[in-house]
Short mmCIF file of C-alpha atoms and ligand atoms in Angstrom, two decimals:
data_model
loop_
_atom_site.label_atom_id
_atom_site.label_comp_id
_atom_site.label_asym_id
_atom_site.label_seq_id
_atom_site.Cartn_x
_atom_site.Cartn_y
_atom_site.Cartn_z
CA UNK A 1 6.42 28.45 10.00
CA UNK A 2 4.42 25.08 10.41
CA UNK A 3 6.57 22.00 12.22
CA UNK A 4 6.46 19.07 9.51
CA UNK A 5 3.74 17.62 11.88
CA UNK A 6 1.73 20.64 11.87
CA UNK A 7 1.24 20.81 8.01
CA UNK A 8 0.84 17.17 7.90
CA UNK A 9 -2.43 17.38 10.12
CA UNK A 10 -3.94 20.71 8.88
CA UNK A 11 -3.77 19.07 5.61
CA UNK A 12 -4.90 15.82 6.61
CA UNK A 13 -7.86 17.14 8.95
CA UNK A 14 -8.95 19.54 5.48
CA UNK A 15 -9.56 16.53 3.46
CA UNK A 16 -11.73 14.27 3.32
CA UNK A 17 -12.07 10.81 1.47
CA UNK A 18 -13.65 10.74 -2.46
CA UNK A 19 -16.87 8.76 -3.09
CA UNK A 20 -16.91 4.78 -3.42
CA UNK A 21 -17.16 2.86 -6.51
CA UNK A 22 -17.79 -0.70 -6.56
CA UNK A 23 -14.67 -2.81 -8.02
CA UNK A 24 -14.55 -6.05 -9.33
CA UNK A 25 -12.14 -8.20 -7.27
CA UNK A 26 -9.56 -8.57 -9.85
CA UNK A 27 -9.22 -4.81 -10.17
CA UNK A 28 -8.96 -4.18 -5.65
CA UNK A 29 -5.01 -4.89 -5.24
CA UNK A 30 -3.91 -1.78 -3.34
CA UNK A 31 -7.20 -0.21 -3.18
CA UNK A 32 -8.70 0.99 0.22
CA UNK A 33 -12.29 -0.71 1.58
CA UNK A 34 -15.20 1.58 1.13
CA UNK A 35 -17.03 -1.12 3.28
CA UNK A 36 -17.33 -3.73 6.25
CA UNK A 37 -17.16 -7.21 5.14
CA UNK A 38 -18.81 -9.85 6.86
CA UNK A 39 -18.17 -13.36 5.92
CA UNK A 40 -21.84 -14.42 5.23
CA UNK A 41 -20.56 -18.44 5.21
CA UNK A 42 -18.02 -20.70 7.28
CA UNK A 43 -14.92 -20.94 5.78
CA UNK A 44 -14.37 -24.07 5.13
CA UNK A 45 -17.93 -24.26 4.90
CA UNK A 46 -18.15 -28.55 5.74
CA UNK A 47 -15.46 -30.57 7.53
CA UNK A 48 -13.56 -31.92 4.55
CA UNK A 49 -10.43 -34.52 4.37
CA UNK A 50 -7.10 -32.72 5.01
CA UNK A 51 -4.94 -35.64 3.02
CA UNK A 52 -6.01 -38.39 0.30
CA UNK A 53 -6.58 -41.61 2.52
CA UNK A 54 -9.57 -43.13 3.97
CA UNK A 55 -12.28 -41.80 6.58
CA UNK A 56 -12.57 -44.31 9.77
CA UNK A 57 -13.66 -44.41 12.90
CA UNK A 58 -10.36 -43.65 14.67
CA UNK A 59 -11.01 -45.82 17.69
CA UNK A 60 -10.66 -48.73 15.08
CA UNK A 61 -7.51 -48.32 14.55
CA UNK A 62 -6.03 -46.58 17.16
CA UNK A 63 -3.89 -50.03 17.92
CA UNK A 64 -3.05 -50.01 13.74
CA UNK A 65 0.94 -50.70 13.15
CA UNK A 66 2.98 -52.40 9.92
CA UNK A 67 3.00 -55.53 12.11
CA UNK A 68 -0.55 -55.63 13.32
CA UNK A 69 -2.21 -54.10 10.55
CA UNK A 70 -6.31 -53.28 10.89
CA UNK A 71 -8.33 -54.70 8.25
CA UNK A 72 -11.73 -52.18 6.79
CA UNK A 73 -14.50 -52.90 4.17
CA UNK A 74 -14.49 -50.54 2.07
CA UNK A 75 -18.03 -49.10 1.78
CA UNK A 76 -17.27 -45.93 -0.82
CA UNK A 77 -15.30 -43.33 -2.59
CA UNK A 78 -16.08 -39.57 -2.20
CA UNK A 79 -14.11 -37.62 -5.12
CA UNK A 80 -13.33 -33.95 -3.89
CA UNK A 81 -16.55 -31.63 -4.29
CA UNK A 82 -18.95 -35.34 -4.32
CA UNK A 83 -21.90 -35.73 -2.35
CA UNK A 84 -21.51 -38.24 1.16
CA UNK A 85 -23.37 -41.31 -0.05
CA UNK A 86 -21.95 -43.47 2.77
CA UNK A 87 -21.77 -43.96 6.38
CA UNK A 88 -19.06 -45.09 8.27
CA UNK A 89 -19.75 -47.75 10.59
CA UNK A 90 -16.58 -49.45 12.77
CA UNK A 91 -15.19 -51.71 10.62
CA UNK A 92 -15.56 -49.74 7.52
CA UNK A 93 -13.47 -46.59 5.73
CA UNK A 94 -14.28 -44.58 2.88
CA UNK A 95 -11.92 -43.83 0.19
CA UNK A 96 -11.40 -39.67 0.21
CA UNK A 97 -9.41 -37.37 -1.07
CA UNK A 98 -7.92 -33.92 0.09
CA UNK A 99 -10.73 -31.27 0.00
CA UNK A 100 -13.85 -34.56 0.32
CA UNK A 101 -16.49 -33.60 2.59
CA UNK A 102 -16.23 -35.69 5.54
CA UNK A 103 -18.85 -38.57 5.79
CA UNK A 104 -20.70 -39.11 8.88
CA UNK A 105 -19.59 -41.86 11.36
CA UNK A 106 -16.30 -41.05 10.26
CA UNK A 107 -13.97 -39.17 12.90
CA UNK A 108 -10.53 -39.57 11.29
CA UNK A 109 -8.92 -39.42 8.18
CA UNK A 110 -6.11 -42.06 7.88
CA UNK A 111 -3.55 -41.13 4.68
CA UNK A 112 -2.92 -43.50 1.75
CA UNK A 113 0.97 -43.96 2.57
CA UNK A 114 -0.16 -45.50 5.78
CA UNK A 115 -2.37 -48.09 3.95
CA UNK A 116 -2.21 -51.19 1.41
CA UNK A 117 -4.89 -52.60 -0.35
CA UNK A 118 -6.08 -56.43 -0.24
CA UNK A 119 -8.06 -57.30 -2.70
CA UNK A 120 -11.30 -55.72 -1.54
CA UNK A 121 -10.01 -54.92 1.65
CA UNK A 122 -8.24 -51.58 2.96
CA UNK A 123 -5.39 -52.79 5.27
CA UNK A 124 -4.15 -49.36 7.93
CA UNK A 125 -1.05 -49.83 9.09
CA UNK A 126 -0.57 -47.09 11.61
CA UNK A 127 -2.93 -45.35 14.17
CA UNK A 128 -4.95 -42.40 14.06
CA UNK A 129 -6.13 -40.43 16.49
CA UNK A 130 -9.50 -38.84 17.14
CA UNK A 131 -10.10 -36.09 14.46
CA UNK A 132 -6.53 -36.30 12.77
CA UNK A 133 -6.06 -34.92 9.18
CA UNK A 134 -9.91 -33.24 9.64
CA UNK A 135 -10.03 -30.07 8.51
CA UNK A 136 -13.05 -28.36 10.34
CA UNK A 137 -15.86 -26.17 9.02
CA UNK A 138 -15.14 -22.22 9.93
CA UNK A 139 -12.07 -23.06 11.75
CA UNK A 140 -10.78 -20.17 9.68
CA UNK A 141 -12.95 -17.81 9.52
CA UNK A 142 -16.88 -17.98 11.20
CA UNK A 143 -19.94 -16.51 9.34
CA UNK A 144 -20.66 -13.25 10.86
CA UNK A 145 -17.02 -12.91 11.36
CA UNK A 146 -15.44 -9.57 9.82
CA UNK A 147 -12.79 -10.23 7.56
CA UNK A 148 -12.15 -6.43 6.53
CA UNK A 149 -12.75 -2.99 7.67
CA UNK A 150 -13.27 0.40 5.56
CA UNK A 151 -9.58 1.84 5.24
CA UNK A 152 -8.22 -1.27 4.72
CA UNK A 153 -5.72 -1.16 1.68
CA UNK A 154 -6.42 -4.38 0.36
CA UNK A 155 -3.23 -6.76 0.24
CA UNK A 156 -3.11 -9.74 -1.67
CA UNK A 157 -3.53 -11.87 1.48
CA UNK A 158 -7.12 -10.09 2.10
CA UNK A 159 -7.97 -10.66 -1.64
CA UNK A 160 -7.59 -14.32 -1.61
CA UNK A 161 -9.34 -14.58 1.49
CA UNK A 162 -12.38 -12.38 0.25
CA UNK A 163 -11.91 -14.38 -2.90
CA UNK A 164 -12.85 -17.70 -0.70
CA UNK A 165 -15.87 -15.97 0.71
CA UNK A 166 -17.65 -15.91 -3.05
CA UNK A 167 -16.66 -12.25 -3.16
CA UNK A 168 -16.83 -10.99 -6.90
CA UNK A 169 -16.50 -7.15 -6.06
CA UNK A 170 -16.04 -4.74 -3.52
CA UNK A 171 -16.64 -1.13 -2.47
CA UNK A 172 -13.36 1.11 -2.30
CA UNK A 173 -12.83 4.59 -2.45
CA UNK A 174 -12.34 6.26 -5.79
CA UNK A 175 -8.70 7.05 -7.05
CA UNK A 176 -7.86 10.90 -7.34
CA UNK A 177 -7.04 12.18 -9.81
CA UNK A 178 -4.31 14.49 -9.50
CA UNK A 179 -3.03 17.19 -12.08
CA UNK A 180 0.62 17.61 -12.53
CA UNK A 181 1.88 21.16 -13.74
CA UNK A 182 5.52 22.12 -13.87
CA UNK A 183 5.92 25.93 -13.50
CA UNK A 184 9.07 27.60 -14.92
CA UNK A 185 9.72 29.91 -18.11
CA UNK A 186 13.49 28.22 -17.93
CA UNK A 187 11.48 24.50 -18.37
CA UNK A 188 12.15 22.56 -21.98
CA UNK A 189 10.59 19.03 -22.85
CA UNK A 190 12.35 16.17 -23.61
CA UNK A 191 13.05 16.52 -27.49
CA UNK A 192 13.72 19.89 -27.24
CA UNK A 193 16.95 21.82 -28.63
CA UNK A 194 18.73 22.68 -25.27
CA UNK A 195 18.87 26.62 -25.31
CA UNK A 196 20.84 28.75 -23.30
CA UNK A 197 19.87 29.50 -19.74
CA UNK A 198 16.92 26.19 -20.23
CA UNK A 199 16.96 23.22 -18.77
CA UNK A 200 14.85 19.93 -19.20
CA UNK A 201 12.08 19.65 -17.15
CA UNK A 202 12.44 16.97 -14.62
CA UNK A 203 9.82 17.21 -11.79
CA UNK A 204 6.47 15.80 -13.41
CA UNK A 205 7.92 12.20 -14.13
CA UNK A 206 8.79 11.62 -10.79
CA UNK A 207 5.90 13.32 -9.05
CA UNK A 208 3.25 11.13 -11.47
CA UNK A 209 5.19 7.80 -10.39
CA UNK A 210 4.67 8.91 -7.06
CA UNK A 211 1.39 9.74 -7.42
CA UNK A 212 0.74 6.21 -9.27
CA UNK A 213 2.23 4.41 -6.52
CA UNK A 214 0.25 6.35 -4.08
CA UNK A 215 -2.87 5.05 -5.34
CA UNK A 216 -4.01 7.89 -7.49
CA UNK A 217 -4.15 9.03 -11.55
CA UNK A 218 -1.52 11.47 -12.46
CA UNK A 219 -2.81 14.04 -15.03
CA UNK A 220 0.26 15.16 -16.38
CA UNK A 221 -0.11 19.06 -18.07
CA UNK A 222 1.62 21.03 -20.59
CA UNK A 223 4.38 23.15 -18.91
CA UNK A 224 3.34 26.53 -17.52
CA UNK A 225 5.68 29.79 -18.39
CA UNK A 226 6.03 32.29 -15.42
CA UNK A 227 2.95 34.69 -15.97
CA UNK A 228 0.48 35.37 -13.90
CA UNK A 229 -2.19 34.71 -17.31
CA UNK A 230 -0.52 31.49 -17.75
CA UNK A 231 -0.68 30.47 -14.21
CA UNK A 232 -4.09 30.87 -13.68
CA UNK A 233 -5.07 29.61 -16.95
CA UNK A 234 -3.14 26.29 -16.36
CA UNK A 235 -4.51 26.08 -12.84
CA UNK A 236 -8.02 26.47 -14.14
CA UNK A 237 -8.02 23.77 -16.39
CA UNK A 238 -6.15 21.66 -13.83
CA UNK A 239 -9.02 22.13 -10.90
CA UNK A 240 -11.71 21.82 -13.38
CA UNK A 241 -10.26 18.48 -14.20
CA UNK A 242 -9.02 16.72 -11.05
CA UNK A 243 -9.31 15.81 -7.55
CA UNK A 244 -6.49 17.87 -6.70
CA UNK A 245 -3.67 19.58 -8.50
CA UNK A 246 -0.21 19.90 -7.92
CA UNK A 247 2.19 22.23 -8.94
CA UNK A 248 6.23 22.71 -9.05
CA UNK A 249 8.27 25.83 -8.96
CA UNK A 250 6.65 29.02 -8.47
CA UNK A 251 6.40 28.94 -5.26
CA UNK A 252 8.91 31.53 -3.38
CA UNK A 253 9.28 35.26 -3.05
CA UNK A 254 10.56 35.76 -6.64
CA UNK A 255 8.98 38.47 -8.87
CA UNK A 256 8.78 35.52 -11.31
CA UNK A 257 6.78 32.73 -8.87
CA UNK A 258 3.03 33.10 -9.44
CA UNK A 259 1.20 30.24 -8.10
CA UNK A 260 0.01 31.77 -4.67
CA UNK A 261 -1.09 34.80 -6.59
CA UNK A 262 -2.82 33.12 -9.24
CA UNK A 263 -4.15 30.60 -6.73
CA UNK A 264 -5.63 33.46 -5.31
CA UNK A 265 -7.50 35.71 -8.18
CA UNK A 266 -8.85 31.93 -9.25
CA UNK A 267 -10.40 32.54 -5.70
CA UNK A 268 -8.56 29.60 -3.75
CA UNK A 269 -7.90 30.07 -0.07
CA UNK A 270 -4.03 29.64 0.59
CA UNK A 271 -3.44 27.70 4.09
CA UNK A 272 -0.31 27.82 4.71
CA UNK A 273 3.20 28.21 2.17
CA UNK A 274 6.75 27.23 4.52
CA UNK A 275 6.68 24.22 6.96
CA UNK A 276 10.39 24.34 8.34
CA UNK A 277 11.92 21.55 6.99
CA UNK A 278 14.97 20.82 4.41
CA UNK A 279 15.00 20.65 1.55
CA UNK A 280 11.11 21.87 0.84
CA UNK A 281 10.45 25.03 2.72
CA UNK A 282 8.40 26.45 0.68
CA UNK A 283 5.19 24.67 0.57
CA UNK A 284 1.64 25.63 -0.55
CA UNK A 285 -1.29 24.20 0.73
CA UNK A 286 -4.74 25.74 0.27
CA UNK A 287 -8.21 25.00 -1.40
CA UNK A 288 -10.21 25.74 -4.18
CA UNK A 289 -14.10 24.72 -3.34
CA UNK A 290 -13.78 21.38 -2.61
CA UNK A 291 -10.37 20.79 -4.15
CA UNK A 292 -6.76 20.94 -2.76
CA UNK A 293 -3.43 22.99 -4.19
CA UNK A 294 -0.07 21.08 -3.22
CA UNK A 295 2.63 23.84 -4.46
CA UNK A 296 5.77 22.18 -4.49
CA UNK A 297 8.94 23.98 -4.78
CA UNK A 298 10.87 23.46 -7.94
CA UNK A 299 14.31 22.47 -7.17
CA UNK A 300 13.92 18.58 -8.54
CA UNK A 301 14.57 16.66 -4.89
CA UNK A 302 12.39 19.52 -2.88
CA UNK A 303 9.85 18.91 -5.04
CA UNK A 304 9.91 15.17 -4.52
CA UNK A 305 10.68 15.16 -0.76
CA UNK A 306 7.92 17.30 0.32
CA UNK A 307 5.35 15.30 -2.10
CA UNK A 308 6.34 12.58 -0.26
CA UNK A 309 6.26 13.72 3.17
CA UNK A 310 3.22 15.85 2.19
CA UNK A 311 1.47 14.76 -0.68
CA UNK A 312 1.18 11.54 -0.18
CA UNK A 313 -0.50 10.98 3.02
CA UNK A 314 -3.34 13.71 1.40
CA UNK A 315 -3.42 11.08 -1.48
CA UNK A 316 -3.73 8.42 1.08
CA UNK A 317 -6.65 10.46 3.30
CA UNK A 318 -8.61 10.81 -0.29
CA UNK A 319 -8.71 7.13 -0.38
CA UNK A 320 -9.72 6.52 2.48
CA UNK A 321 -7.16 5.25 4.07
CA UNK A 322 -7.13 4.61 8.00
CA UNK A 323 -3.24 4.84 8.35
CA UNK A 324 -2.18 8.16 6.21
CA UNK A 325 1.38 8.27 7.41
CA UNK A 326 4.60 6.97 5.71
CA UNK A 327 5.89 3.93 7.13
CA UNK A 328 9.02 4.26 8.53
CA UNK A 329 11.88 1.23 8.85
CA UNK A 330 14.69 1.20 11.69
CA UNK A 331 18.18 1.10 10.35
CA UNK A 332 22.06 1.59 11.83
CA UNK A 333 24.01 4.67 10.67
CA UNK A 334 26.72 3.00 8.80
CA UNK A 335 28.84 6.46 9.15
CA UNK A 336 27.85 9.77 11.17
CA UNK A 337 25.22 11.75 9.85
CA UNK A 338 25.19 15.70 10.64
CA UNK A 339 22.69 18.46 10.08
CA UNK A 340 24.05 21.88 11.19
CA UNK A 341 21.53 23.95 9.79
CA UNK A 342 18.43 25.08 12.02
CA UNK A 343 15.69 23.31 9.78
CA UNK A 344 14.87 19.37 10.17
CA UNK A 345 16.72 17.82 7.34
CA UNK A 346 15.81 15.17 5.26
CA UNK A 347 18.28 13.75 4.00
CA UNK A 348 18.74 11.24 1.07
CA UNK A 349 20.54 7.98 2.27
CA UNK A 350 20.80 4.04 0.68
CA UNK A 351 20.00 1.51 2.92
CA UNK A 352 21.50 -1.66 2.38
CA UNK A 353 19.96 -5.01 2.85
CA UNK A 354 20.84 -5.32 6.02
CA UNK A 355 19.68 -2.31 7.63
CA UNK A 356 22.96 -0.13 7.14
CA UNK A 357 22.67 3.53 6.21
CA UNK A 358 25.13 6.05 4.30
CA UNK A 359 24.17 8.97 2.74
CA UNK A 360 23.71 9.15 -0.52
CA UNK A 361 25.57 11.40 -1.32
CA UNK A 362 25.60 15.49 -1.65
CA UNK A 363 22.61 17.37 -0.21
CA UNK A 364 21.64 20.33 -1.73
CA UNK A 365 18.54 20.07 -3.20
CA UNK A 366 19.60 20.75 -6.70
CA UNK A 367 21.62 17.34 -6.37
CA UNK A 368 19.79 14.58 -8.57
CA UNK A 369 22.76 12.31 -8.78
CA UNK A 370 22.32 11.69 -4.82
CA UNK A 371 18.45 11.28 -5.54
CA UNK A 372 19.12 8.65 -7.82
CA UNK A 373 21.57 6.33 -5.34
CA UNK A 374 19.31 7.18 -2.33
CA UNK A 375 16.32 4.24 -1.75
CA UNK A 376 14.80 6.64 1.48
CA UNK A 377 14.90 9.83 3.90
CA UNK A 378 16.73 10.17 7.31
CA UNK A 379 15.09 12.75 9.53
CA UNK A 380 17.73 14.44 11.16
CA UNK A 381 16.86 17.22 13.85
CA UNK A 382 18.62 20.55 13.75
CA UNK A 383 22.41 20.87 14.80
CA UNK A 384 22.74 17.61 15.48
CA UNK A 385 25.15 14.83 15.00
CA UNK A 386 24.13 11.43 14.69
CA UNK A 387 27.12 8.89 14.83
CA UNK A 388 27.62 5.56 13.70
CA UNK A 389 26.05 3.29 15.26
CA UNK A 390 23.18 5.07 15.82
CA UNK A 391 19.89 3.56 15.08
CA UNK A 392 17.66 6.30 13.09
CA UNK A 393 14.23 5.56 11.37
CA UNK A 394 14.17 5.39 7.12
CA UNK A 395 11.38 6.36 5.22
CA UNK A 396 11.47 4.25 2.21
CA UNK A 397 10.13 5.31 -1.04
CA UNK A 398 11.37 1.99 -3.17
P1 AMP B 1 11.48 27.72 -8.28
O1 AMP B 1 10.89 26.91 -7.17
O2 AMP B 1 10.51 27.98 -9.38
O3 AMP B 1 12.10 28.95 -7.73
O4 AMP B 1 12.62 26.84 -8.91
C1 AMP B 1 13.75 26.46 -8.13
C2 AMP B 1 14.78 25.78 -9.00
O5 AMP B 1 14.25 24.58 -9.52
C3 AMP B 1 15.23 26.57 -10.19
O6 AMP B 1 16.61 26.33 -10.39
C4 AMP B 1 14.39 25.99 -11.32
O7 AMP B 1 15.02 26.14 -12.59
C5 AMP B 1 14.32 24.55 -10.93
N1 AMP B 1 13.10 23.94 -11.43
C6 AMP B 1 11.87 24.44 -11.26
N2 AMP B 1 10.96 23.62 -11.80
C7 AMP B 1 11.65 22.59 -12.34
C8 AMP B 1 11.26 21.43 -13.05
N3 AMP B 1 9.97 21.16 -13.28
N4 AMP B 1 12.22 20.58 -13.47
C9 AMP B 1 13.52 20.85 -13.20
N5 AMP B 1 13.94 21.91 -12.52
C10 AMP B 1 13.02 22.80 -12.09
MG1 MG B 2 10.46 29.11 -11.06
#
């Protein structure tokens, strides 16, 4: 049976990421750079005025106070995005505003509150020194600077800044698609009459937002009844249509759990099926040409758990992404936390604002209700006890 970290990196060295499309800005939030981008200007691209005030030579006023004021002619206005008409010569300022190019002579920016008018005259009643309230060209970012790599998921922050550089549309790597298939001849949809020994299907909803938030398009499919026909016939469609598919349930030893079979006589090469962890140890991974087959188990929080810890980073290598590994955030058991079984368990706990952790409740795998108070995963090793205290890694999924 694979270690967690084993099937993580036979999966992630099998993949590798989907062509790039070219995306208008607007539309690159979240999405991962296909591309190198070199700011092709200076950023700002001219010294401009950091406050509304007046451009002066600083060394005539660097004696300016309220009760020796410094009298200046002024010689012109420059209106933010105006052309420099006028030089400044000592004895002269410039009326300018925040964002004004800088006119030449000038090497200081003095701000309105510390001047009065009279009559034609600008009076400055405190001193400036050399280069104050300048904001210089490419003092944030040089041209021929890079500003982004490929694998970058693009934040918000980068965005604006790209935005700056004239940037109307980028490169990134295209968003799987990933079909969703919920195996199970016990399954109902929402709507449905409850029937004796059914029960509503609840694995596709939660693996699609998953999959949303991961970057890629869920394909969500009908649900699949346990035959071998039906499985492969599902599975079919599923890898004709996406980047990769994933299934739940099916998955185990059962006479009734098709997938690896069907998998199969479609002609897909199975990788592995168990890495040893809890809940999720059954796990398919294989390939179907140049395709991949996640085979979650069923039970609801398996099925979520190991998409997270497994799924997700493949979604992640598709795009591109440099980092495919969850982040993880350090928190302080707010109670002792055991494991005494002889798998890794993952186990569902709420983290509070502050960084404290309790479990969220019961653990077995059926459990929803403890699914739905949980915000994130605690990795505990086998037979051990953590106590409170303790400071233990979370992997968030809110
Ligand atoms: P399986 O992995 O197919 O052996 O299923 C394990 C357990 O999960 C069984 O109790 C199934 O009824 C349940 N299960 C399987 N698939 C789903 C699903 N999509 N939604 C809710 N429960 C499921
Ligand atoms: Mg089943």
């Amino acid at each position: 049976m694979l270690s967690l970290e084993e099937a993580q990196h036979t999966i992630l060295k099998a993949i590798q990421p989907l062509a790039a499309e070219q995306t208008p800005l607007s539309d690159a939030l979240g999405r991962v750079l296909a591309e190198k981008i070199v700011s092709a200007i200076d950023l700002p691209p001219f010294d401009n005025s950091a406050m509304d005030g007046y451009a002066v030579q600083s060394k005539d006023v660097a004696k300016a106070s309220a009760a020796s004021p410094v009298s200046l002619s002024q010689v012109g206005t420059i209106a933010a995005g105006g052309n420099i008409t006028s030089r400044v010569e000592s004895g002269r300022c410039v009326r300018i505003f925040t964002g004004s190019p800088l006119p030449s002579g000038a090497d200081a920016v003095v701000m309105q509150e510390d001047t009065r008018s009279d009559g034609n005259k600008i009076l400055v009643l405190d001193s400036v020194k050399p280069w104050e309230n300048i904001r210089f060209h490419g003092e944030d970012v040089k041209a021929g600077a890079t500003v982004a790599n490929p694998g970058n998921k693009l934040s918000l922050g980068q965005i604006s800044l790209l935005a700056s550089l004239g940037t109307r549309s980028v490169a990134v790597t295209r968003r799987p698609i990933v079909g969703l298939l919920a195996t199970g001849s016990e399954l109902l949809e929402a709507g449905q009459p409850l029937a004796p020994g059914k029960i509503f299907e609840s694995n596709r909803i939660g693996l699609s937002l998953l999959a949303t938030r991961s970057g890629a398009i869920p394909k969500v499919y009908p649900l699949v009844e346990d035959t071998l026909d039906a499985t492969v016939a599902a599975l079919e469609t599923a890898f004709t249509e996406c980047d990769c598919v994933v299934t739940s349930g099916g998955v185990s030893v059962g006479e009734f759990d098709f997938v690896k079979s069907a998998f199969e006589q479609l002609g897909g090469e199975l990788s592995f099926w168990k890495v040893a962890i809890r809940p999720g140890k059954p796990f398919v991974f294989g390939r179907w040409r140049e395709k991949f087959l996640f085979g979650v188990p069923g039970n609801p929080v398996s099925a979520l758990v190991t998409f997270f810890l497994l799924v997700r980073p493949a979604l992640a290598r598709l795009q591109g992404t440099t980092n495919c590994l969850l982040p993880t955030h350090p928190a302080v058991l707010a109670e002792p936390l055991s494991n005494h079984g002889d798998r890794r368990h993952f186990m569902r706990v709420s983290v509070d604002e502050l960084g404290n952790v309790q479990s969220a409740g019961i653990q077995a795998s059926h459990i929803l209700s403890s699914l739905a108070n949980a915000n994130g995963l605690v990795d505990l090793p086998p037979n051990a006890i953590l106590q409170k205290g303790t400071t233990v890694s979370v992997l968030r999924w809110d």
